Amino acid sequence: MAAYTGKVIVLTGASQGIGKALALALSPQHPTLVLAARDEAALRGVEAECRALGAATFVFRTDVTDEAQCRDLIRQTIRSAGALDVLIHNAGGGMNARFDEMSDISMFEKLMRLNYLGPVYLTHEALPHLKKSRGQIVVISSVAGLTGVPLRTAYSGSKHAVFGLFESLRIELAEHGVGVTMIAPDFVQSEIHKRAYGPDGKPVGDSTIAERVAMPADECARLIVGAMERRQRLLITSLRGRLGRFVRLFAPRLIDRIASRAIRRGV
Ligand SMILES: NC(=O)c1ccc[n+]([C@@H]2O[C@H](COP(=O)([O-])OP(=O)(O)OC[C@H]3O[C@@H](n4cnc5c(N)ncnc54)[C@H](OP(=O)(O)O)[C@@H]3O)[C@@H](O)[C@H]2O)c1
Protein backbone atom coordinates (compact mmCIF):
# COMPACT_ATOMS: atom_id res chain seq x y z
CA MET A 1 0.00 0.00 0.00
CA ALA A 2 1.29 3.49 -0.83
CA ALA A 3 2.36 5.76 2.06
CA TYR A 4 -0.64 8.09 1.79
CA THR A 5 -3.45 5.69 0.89
CA GLY A 6 -6.45 6.62 3.04
CA LYS A 7 -4.52 9.40 4.80
CA VAL A 8 -6.14 12.78 5.34
CA ILE A 9 -3.91 15.52 3.94
CA VAL A 10 -4.60 19.26 4.33
CA LEU A 11 -2.86 21.21 1.57
CA THR A 12 -2.85 25.02 1.50
CA GLY A 13 -2.26 26.97 -1.71
CA ALA A 14 -3.75 24.09 -3.69
CA SER A 15 -5.37 26.27 -6.39
CA GLN A 16 -2.28 26.61 -8.62
CA GLY A 17 1.49 26.27 -8.91
CA ILE A 18 3.40 23.87 -6.68
CA GLY A 19 0.33 23.22 -4.51
CA LYS A 20 -1.79 22.12 -7.46
CA ALA A 21 1.08 19.96 -8.76
CA LEU A 22 1.46 18.40 -5.31
CA ALA A 23 -2.25 17.58 -5.13
CA LEU A 24 -2.04 15.86 -8.52
CA ALA A 25 1.15 14.00 -7.58
CA LEU A 26 -0.41 12.65 -4.37
CA SER A 27 -3.78 11.68 -5.88
CA PRO A 28 -2.80 8.30 -7.41
CA GLN A 29 -2.04 7.09 -3.84
CA HIS A 30 -5.80 7.47 -3.03
CA PRO A 31 -5.54 9.90 -0.10
CA THR A 32 -8.28 12.20 1.15
CA LEU A 33 -7.11 15.64 0.06
CA VAL A 34 -8.41 18.76 1.78
CA LEU A 35 -7.72 21.52 -0.74
CA ALA A 36 -7.49 25.09 0.58
CA ALA A 37 -6.83 28.51 -0.98
CA ARG A 38 -8.86 31.68 -1.67
CA ASP A 39 -9.87 31.00 -5.30
CA GLU A 40 -12.71 28.48 -4.92
CA ALA A 41 -13.35 28.14 -8.66
CA ALA A 42 -9.71 27.20 -9.26
CA LEU A 43 -9.86 24.76 -6.32
CA ARG A 44 -12.93 23.08 -7.87
CA GLY A 45 -10.95 22.56 -11.07
CA VAL A 46 -8.04 21.00 -9.15
CA GLU A 47 -10.53 18.88 -7.19
CA ALA A 48 -11.97 17.39 -10.40
CA GLU A 49 -8.47 16.47 -11.65
CA CYS A 50 -7.53 14.92 -8.29
CA ARG A 51 -10.72 12.82 -8.18
CA ALA A 52 -10.06 11.56 -11.69
CA LEU A 53 -6.64 10.39 -10.45
CA GLY A 54 -8.05 8.52 -7.44
CA ALA A 55 -8.21 10.96 -4.50
CA ALA A 56 -11.19 11.67 -2.28
CA THR A 57 -11.44 15.43 -1.86
CA PHE A 58 -12.86 18.31 0.15
CA VAL A 59 -12.55 21.97 -0.83
CA PHE A 60 -12.52 24.67 1.85
CA ARG A 61 -12.04 28.26 0.75
CA THR A 62 -9.49 29.67 3.20
CA ASP A 63 -7.42 32.82 3.53
CA VAL A 64 -4.48 31.62 5.63
CA THR A 65 -3.64 35.15 6.80
CA ASP A 66 -6.83 35.02 8.91
CA GLU A 67 -6.50 33.10 12.19
CA ALA A 68 -10.23 32.27 12.44
CA GLN A 69 -10.30 30.86 8.89
CA CYS A 70 -7.20 28.73 9.61
CA ARG A 71 -8.78 27.27 12.75
CA ASP A 72 -12.00 26.68 10.80
CA LEU A 73 -10.15 24.79 8.06
CA ILE A 74 -8.79 22.30 10.58
CA ARG A 75 -12.16 21.99 12.39
CA GLN A 76 -14.01 21.42 9.11
CA THR A 77 -11.42 18.80 8.15
CA ILE A 78 -12.00 16.87 11.36
CA ARG A 79 -15.78 17.18 11.02
CA SER A 80 -15.72 16.02 7.38
CA ALA A 81 -12.84 13.55 7.20
CA GLY A 82 -12.65 12.46 10.85
CA ALA A 83 -8.87 12.72 11.22
CA LEU A 84 -5.77 14.60 10.12
CA ASP A 85 -2.56 12.83 9.12
CA VAL A 86 -0.57 15.37 7.10
CA LEU A 87 -0.57 19.17 7.14
CA ILE A 88 1.19 20.76 4.17
CA HIS A 89 1.98 24.48 4.48
CA ASN A 90 2.37 25.53 0.85
CA ALA A 91 0.38 28.78 0.42
CA GLY A 92 2.82 31.62 -0.01
CA GLY A 93 3.73 34.79 -1.80
CA GLY A 94 6.84 36.66 -2.89
CA MET A 95 8.38 40.03 -3.73
CA ASN A 96 10.92 41.65 -6.03
CA ALA A 97 12.17 44.97 -4.64
CA ARG A 98 15.27 46.56 -3.13
CA PHE A 99 14.67 47.64 0.46
CA ASP A 100 16.02 51.17 -0.20
CA GLU A 101 13.70 51.63 -3.19
CA MET A 102 10.45 50.62 -1.47
CA SER A 103 7.79 53.31 -1.24
CA ASP A 104 5.45 50.88 0.57
CA ILE A 105 6.79 48.50 3.21
CA SER A 106 3.44 46.88 4.09
CA MET A 107 4.70 43.79 2.24
CA PHE A 108 6.75 42.95 5.36
CA GLU A 109 3.60 42.52 7.39
CA LYS A 110 1.67 40.85 4.55
CA LEU A 111 4.37 38.28 3.82
CA MET A 112 4.85 37.49 7.50
CA ARG A 113 1.11 36.88 7.78
CA LEU A 114 0.99 34.69 4.68
CA ASN A 115 4.29 32.80 4.85
CA TYR A 116 4.73 32.58 8.64
CA LEU A 117 1.63 33.34 10.73
CA GLY A 118 -0.67 31.20 8.55
CA PRO A 119 1.42 28.12 9.32
CA VAL A 120 1.49 29.11 13.03
CA TYR A 121 -2.35 29.32 13.25
CA LEU A 122 -2.93 26.11 11.28
CA THR A 123 -0.34 24.10 13.17
CA HIS A 124 -1.64 25.25 16.57
CA GLU A 125 -5.18 24.07 15.75
CA ALA A 126 -3.98 20.87 14.04
CA LEU A 127 -1.49 19.67 16.63
CA PRO A 128 -3.80 17.54 18.85
CA HIS A 129 -5.02 15.70 15.75
CA LEU A 130 -1.51 15.25 14.33
CA LYS A 131 -0.35 13.85 17.69
CA LYS A 132 -3.25 11.38 17.63
CA SER A 133 -2.33 10.17 14.14
CA ARG A 134 1.47 10.43 14.76
CA GLY A 135 1.29 12.44 11.58
CA GLN A 136 3.47 14.77 9.60
CA ILE A 137 3.94 18.49 8.96
CA VAL A 138 5.39 19.51 5.60
CA VAL A 139 6.56 23.08 5.10
CA ILE A 140 7.28 24.57 1.69
CA SER A 141 9.87 27.18 2.63
CA SER A 142 12.57 28.23 0.11
CA VAL A 143 16.32 28.34 -0.45
CA ALA A 144 15.73 32.00 0.53
CA GLY A 145 14.92 30.62 4.00
CA LEU A 146 18.45 29.26 4.29
CA THR A 147 20.50 32.15 2.92
CA GLY A 148 20.14 35.87 2.19
CA VAL A 149 18.84 36.86 -1.25
CA PRO A 150 18.84 40.44 -2.65
CA LEU A 151 15.45 41.92 -3.62
CA ARG A 152 13.84 39.37 -1.30
CA THR A 153 14.32 40.94 2.16
CA ALA A 154 10.74 40.50 3.40
CA TYR A 155 10.33 37.11 1.69
CA SER A 156 13.64 35.75 2.94
CA GLY A 157 12.85 36.99 6.45
CA SER A 158 9.49 35.19 6.46
CA LYS A 159 11.01 31.99 5.06
CA HIS A 160 13.85 32.06 7.64
CA ALA A 161 11.13 32.48 10.27
CA VAL A 162 9.33 29.28 9.24
CA PHE A 163 12.63 27.42 9.39
CA GLY A 164 13.19 28.65 12.96
CA LEU A 165 9.65 27.77 13.99
CA PHE A 166 9.47 24.27 12.54
CA GLU A 167 13.06 23.21 13.32
CA SER A 168 12.24 24.04 16.96
CA LEU A 169 8.82 22.39 16.85
CA ARG A 170 10.34 19.23 15.38
CA ILE A 171 12.30 18.71 18.60
CA GLU A 172 9.20 19.25 20.75
CA LEU A 173 7.18 16.81 18.62
CA ALA A 174 9.71 13.99 18.44
CA GLU A 175 8.28 12.30 21.54
CA HIS A 176 4.81 12.38 19.93
CA GLY A 177 5.96 10.76 16.70
CA VAL A 178 4.99 13.77 14.56
CA GLY A 179 7.51 14.33 11.77
CA VAL A 180 8.51 17.67 10.26
CA THR A 181 9.71 17.78 6.65
CA MET A 182 11.14 21.10 5.45
CA ILE A 183 11.24 21.81 1.71
CA ALA A 184 13.55 24.46 0.22
CA PRO A 185 12.79 24.85 -3.49
CA ASP A 186 15.03 26.89 -5.79
CA PHE A 187 13.36 28.66 -8.77
CA VAL A 188 10.18 26.80 -9.85
CA GLN A 189 7.82 27.68 -12.71
CA SER A 190 4.70 29.24 -11.20
CA GLU A 191 2.68 32.43 -10.91
CA ILE A 192 4.51 33.55 -7.77
CA HIS A 193 7.06 35.63 -9.69
CA LYS A 194 4.33 37.65 -11.47
CA ARG A 195 2.24 38.08 -8.33
CA ALA A 196 5.28 39.20 -6.31
CA TYR A 197 5.15 42.61 -4.58
CA GLY A 198 7.17 45.32 -6.33
CA PRO A 199 8.72 48.43 -4.66
CA ASP A 200 5.33 50.22 -4.64
CA GLY A 201 3.66 47.25 -2.93
CA LYS A 202 1.75 46.26 -6.09
CA PRO A 203 2.26 42.98 -8.02
CA VAL A 204 5.16 43.29 -10.48
CA GLY A 205 3.04 41.69 -13.25
CA ASP A 206 5.91 40.19 -15.24
CA SER A 207 8.11 37.38 -13.99
CA THR A 208 11.71 38.44 -13.33
CA ILE A 209 13.07 34.90 -13.54
CA ALA A 210 13.84 32.79 -16.61
CA GLU A 211 10.68 30.66 -16.28
CA ARG A 212 11.67 28.36 -19.14
CA VAL A 213 14.78 27.06 -17.37
CA ALA A 214 13.25 27.00 -13.88
CA MET A 215 12.15 23.62 -12.49
CA PRO A 216 8.65 22.62 -13.65
CA ALA A 217 6.14 22.54 -10.78
CA ASP A 218 5.30 18.86 -11.40
CA GLU A 219 8.98 17.88 -11.08
CA CYS A 220 9.21 19.84 -7.82
CA ALA A 221 6.05 18.09 -6.59
CA ARG A 222 7.51 14.67 -7.39
CA LEU A 223 10.62 15.47 -5.33
CA ILE A 224 8.45 16.72 -2.46
CA VAL A 225 6.34 13.52 -2.42
CA GLY A 226 9.54 11.44 -2.26
CA ALA A 227 10.86 13.48 0.68
CA MET A 228 7.47 13.17 2.43
CA GLU A 229 7.42 9.38 1.99
CA ARG A 230 10.90 9.10 3.52
CA ARG A 231 9.88 11.52 6.31
CA GLN A 232 13.03 13.39 5.33
CA ARG A 233 14.07 16.35 7.54
CA LEU A 234 15.02 18.66 4.69
CA LEU A 235 14.79 18.65 0.90
CA ILE A 236 16.70 21.29 -1.08
CA THR A 237 15.64 20.97 -4.71
CA SER A 238 18.78 22.34 -6.43
CA LEU A 239 22.40 21.22 -6.43
CA ARG A 240 23.60 24.80 -5.84
CA GLY A 241 21.28 25.00 -2.86
CA ARG A 242 22.61 21.76 -1.39
CA LEU A 243 26.28 22.67 -1.98
CA GLY A 244 25.71 26.23 -0.81
CA ARG A 245 24.89 25.04 2.72
CA PHE A 246 28.45 23.78 3.14
CA VAL A 247 30.35 26.31 1.01
CA ARG A 248 28.96 29.23 3.02
CA LEU A 249 30.72 27.91 6.15
CA PHE A 250 34.12 28.82 4.72
CA ALA A 251 33.28 31.17 1.79
CA PRO A 252 30.13 33.13 2.73
CA ARG A 253 30.93 35.99 0.32
CA LEU A 254 30.95 33.52 -2.58
CA ILE A 255 27.41 32.49 -1.63
CA ASP A 256 26.36 36.17 -1.53
CA ARG A 257 27.74 36.60 -5.06
CA ILE A 258 25.94 33.46 -6.30
CA ALA A 259 22.64 34.72 -4.80
CA SER A 260 23.16 38.14 -6.42
CA ARG A 261 23.88 36.65 -9.80
CA ALA A 262 20.88 34.29 -9.59
CA ILE A 263 18.55 37.26 -9.00
CA ARG A 264 20.25 39.44 -11.65
CA ARG A 265 20.04 36.74 -14.32
CA GLY A 266 16.85 35.06 -13.11
CA VAL A 267 18.39 31.57 -13.23
N1 LIG B 1 8.00 29.15 -7.42
C1 LIG B 1 9.16 29.28 -6.86
O1 LIG B 1 10.16 29.65 -7.51
C2 LIG B 1 9.31 28.97 -5.39
C3 LIG B 1 10.60 28.83 -4.87
C4 LIG B 1 10.76 28.57 -3.52
C5 LIG B 1 9.65 28.43 -2.70
N2 LIG B 1 8.40 28.57 -3.23
C6 LIG B 1 7.27 28.44 -2.30
O2 LIG B 1 6.34 27.50 -2.82
C7 LIG B 1 5.03 27.79 -2.31
C8 LIG B 1 4.03 27.75 -3.45
O3 LIG B 1 4.32 28.82 -4.34
P1 LIG B 1 4.09 28.77 -5.92
O4 LIG B 1 5.38 29.04 -6.56
O5 LIG B 1 3.30 27.59 -6.30
O6 LIG B 1 3.22 30.13 -6.08
P2 LIG B 1 1.83 30.46 -6.77
O7 LIG B 1 1.71 29.81 -8.09
O8 LIG B 1 1.70 31.96 -6.68
O9 LIG B 1 0.79 29.78 -5.77
C9 LIG B 1 0.61 30.26 -4.49
C10 LIG B 1 -0.57 29.54 -3.83
O10 LIG B 1 -0.77 30.12 -2.53
C11 LIG B 1 -2.14 30.49 -2.42
N3 LIG B 1 -2.32 31.66 -1.59
C12 LIG B 1 -1.78 32.90 -1.76
N4 LIG B 1 -2.21 33.73 -0.79
C13 LIG B 1 -3.06 33.00 -0.01
C14 LIG B 1 -3.83 33.28 1.14
N5 LIG B 1 -3.83 34.50 1.71
N6 LIG B 1 -4.57 32.27 1.69
C15 LIG B 1 -4.58 31.05 1.15
N7 LIG B 1 -3.85 30.70 0.06
C16 LIG B 1 -3.11 31.68 -0.51
C17 LIG B 1 -2.59 30.77 -3.86
O11 LIG B 1 -4.00 30.55 -4.00
P3 LIG B 1 -5.13 31.70 -4.01
O12 LIG B 1 -4.58 32.88 -4.75
O13 LIG B 1 -6.27 31.00 -4.69
O14 LIG B 1 -5.41 31.99 -2.57
C18 LIG B 1 -1.85 29.69 -4.63
O15 LIG B 1 -2.57 28.48 -4.59
C19 LIG B 1 5.14 29.15 -1.62
O16 LIG B 1 5.21 28.98 -0.23
C20 LIG B 1 6.45 29.70 -2.15
O17 LIG B 1 7.05 30.62 -1.28
C21 LIG B 1 8.20 28.83 -4.55
Short mmCIF file of C-alpha atoms and ligand atoms in Angstrom, two decimals, residues 13-19 37-39 62-65 90-92 114 140-142 155 159 185-188 190-193 195, ligand 1:
data_model
loop_
_atom_site.label_atom_id
_atom_site.label_comp_id
_atom_site.label_asym_id
_atom_site.label_seq_id
_atom_site.Cartn_x
_atom_site.Cartn_y
_atom_site.Cartn_z
CA GLY A 13 -2.26 26.97 -1.71
CA ALA A 14 -3.75 24.09 -3.69
CA SER A 15 -5.37 26.27 -6.39
CA GLN A 16 -2.28 26.61 -8.62
CA GLY A 17 1.49 26.27 -8.91
CA ILE A 18 3.40 23.87 -6.68
CA GLY A 19 0.33 23.22 -4.51
CA ALA A 37 -6.83 28.51 -0.98
CA ARG A 38 -8.86 31.68 -1.67
CA ASP A 39 -9.87 31.00 -5.30
CA THR A 62 -9.49 29.67 3.20
CA ASP A 63 -7.42 32.82 3.53
CA VAL A 64 -4.48 31.62 5.63
CA THR A 65 -3.64 35.15 6.80
CA ASN A 90 2.37 25.53 0.85
CA ALA A 91 0.38 28.78 0.42
CA GLY A 92 2.82 31.62 -0.01
CA LEU A 114 0.99 34.69 4.68
CA ILE A 140 7.28 24.57 1.69
CA SER A 141 9.87 27.18 2.63
CA SER A 142 12.57 28.23 0.11
CA TYR A 155 10.33 37.11 1.69
CA LYS A 159 11.01 31.99 5.06
CA PRO A 185 12.79 24.85 -3.49
CA ASP A 186 15.03 26.89 -5.79
CA PHE A 187 13.36 28.66 -8.77
CA VAL A 188 10.18 26.80 -9.85
CA SER A 190 4.70 29.24 -11.20
CA GLU A 191 2.68 32.43 -10.91
CA ILE A 192 4.51 33.55 -7.77
CA HIS A 193 7.06 35.63 -9.69
CA ARG A 195 2.24 38.08 -8.33
N1 LIG B 1 8.00 29.15 -7.42
C1 LIG B 1 9.16 29.28 -6.86
O1 LIG B 1 10.16 29.65 -7.51
C2 LIG B 1 9.31 28.97 -5.39
C3 LIG B 1 10.60 28.83 -4.87
C4 LIG B 1 10.76 28.57 -3.52
C5 LIG B 1 9.65 28.43 -2.70
N2 LIG B 1 8.40 28.57 -3.23
C6 LIG B 1 7.27 28.44 -2.30
O2 LIG B 1 6.34 27.50 -2.82
C7 LIG B 1 5.03 27.79 -2.31
C8 LIG B 1 4.03 27.75 -3.45
O3 LIG B 1 4.32 28.82 -4.34
P1 LIG B 1 4.09 28.77 -5.92
O4 LIG B 1 5.38 29.04 -6.56
O5 LIG B 1 3.30 27.59 -6.30
O6 LIG B 1 3.22 30.13 -6.08
P2 LIG B 1 1.83 30.46 -6.77
O7 LIG B 1 1.71 29.81 -8.09
O8 LIG B 1 1.70 31.96 -6.68
O9 LIG B 1 0.79 29.78 -5.77
C9 LIG B 1 0.61 30.26 -4.49
C10 LIG B 1 -0.57 29.54 -3.83
O10 LIG B 1 -0.77 30.12 -2.53
C11 LIG B 1 -2.14 30.49 -2.42
N3 LIG B 1 -2.32 31.66 -1.59
C12 LIG B 1 -1.78 32.90 -1.76
N4 LIG B 1 -2.21 33.73 -0.79
C13 LIG B 1 -3.06 33.00 -0.01
C14 LIG B 1 -3.83 33.28 1.14
N5 LIG B 1 -3.83 34.50 1.71
N6 LIG B 1 -4.57 32.27 1.69
C15 LIG B 1 -4.58 31.05 1.15
N7 LIG B 1 -3.85 30.70 0.06
C16 LIG B 1 -3.11 31.68 -0.51
C17 LIG B 1 -2.59 30.77 -3.86
O11 LIG B 1 -4.00 30.55 -4.00
P3 LIG B 1 -5.13 31.70 -4.01
O12 LIG B 1 -4.58 32.88 -4.75
O13 LIG B 1 -6.27 31.00 -4.69
O14 LIG B 1 -5.41 31.99 -2.57
C18 LIG B 1 -1.85 29.69 -4.63
O15 LIG B 1 -2.57 28.48 -4.59
C19 LIG B 1 5.14 29.15 -1.62
O16 LIG B 1 5.21 28.98 -0.23
C20 LIG B 1 6.45 29.70 -2.15
O17 LIG B 1 7.05 30.62 -1.28
C21 LIG B 1 8.20 28.83 -4.55
#
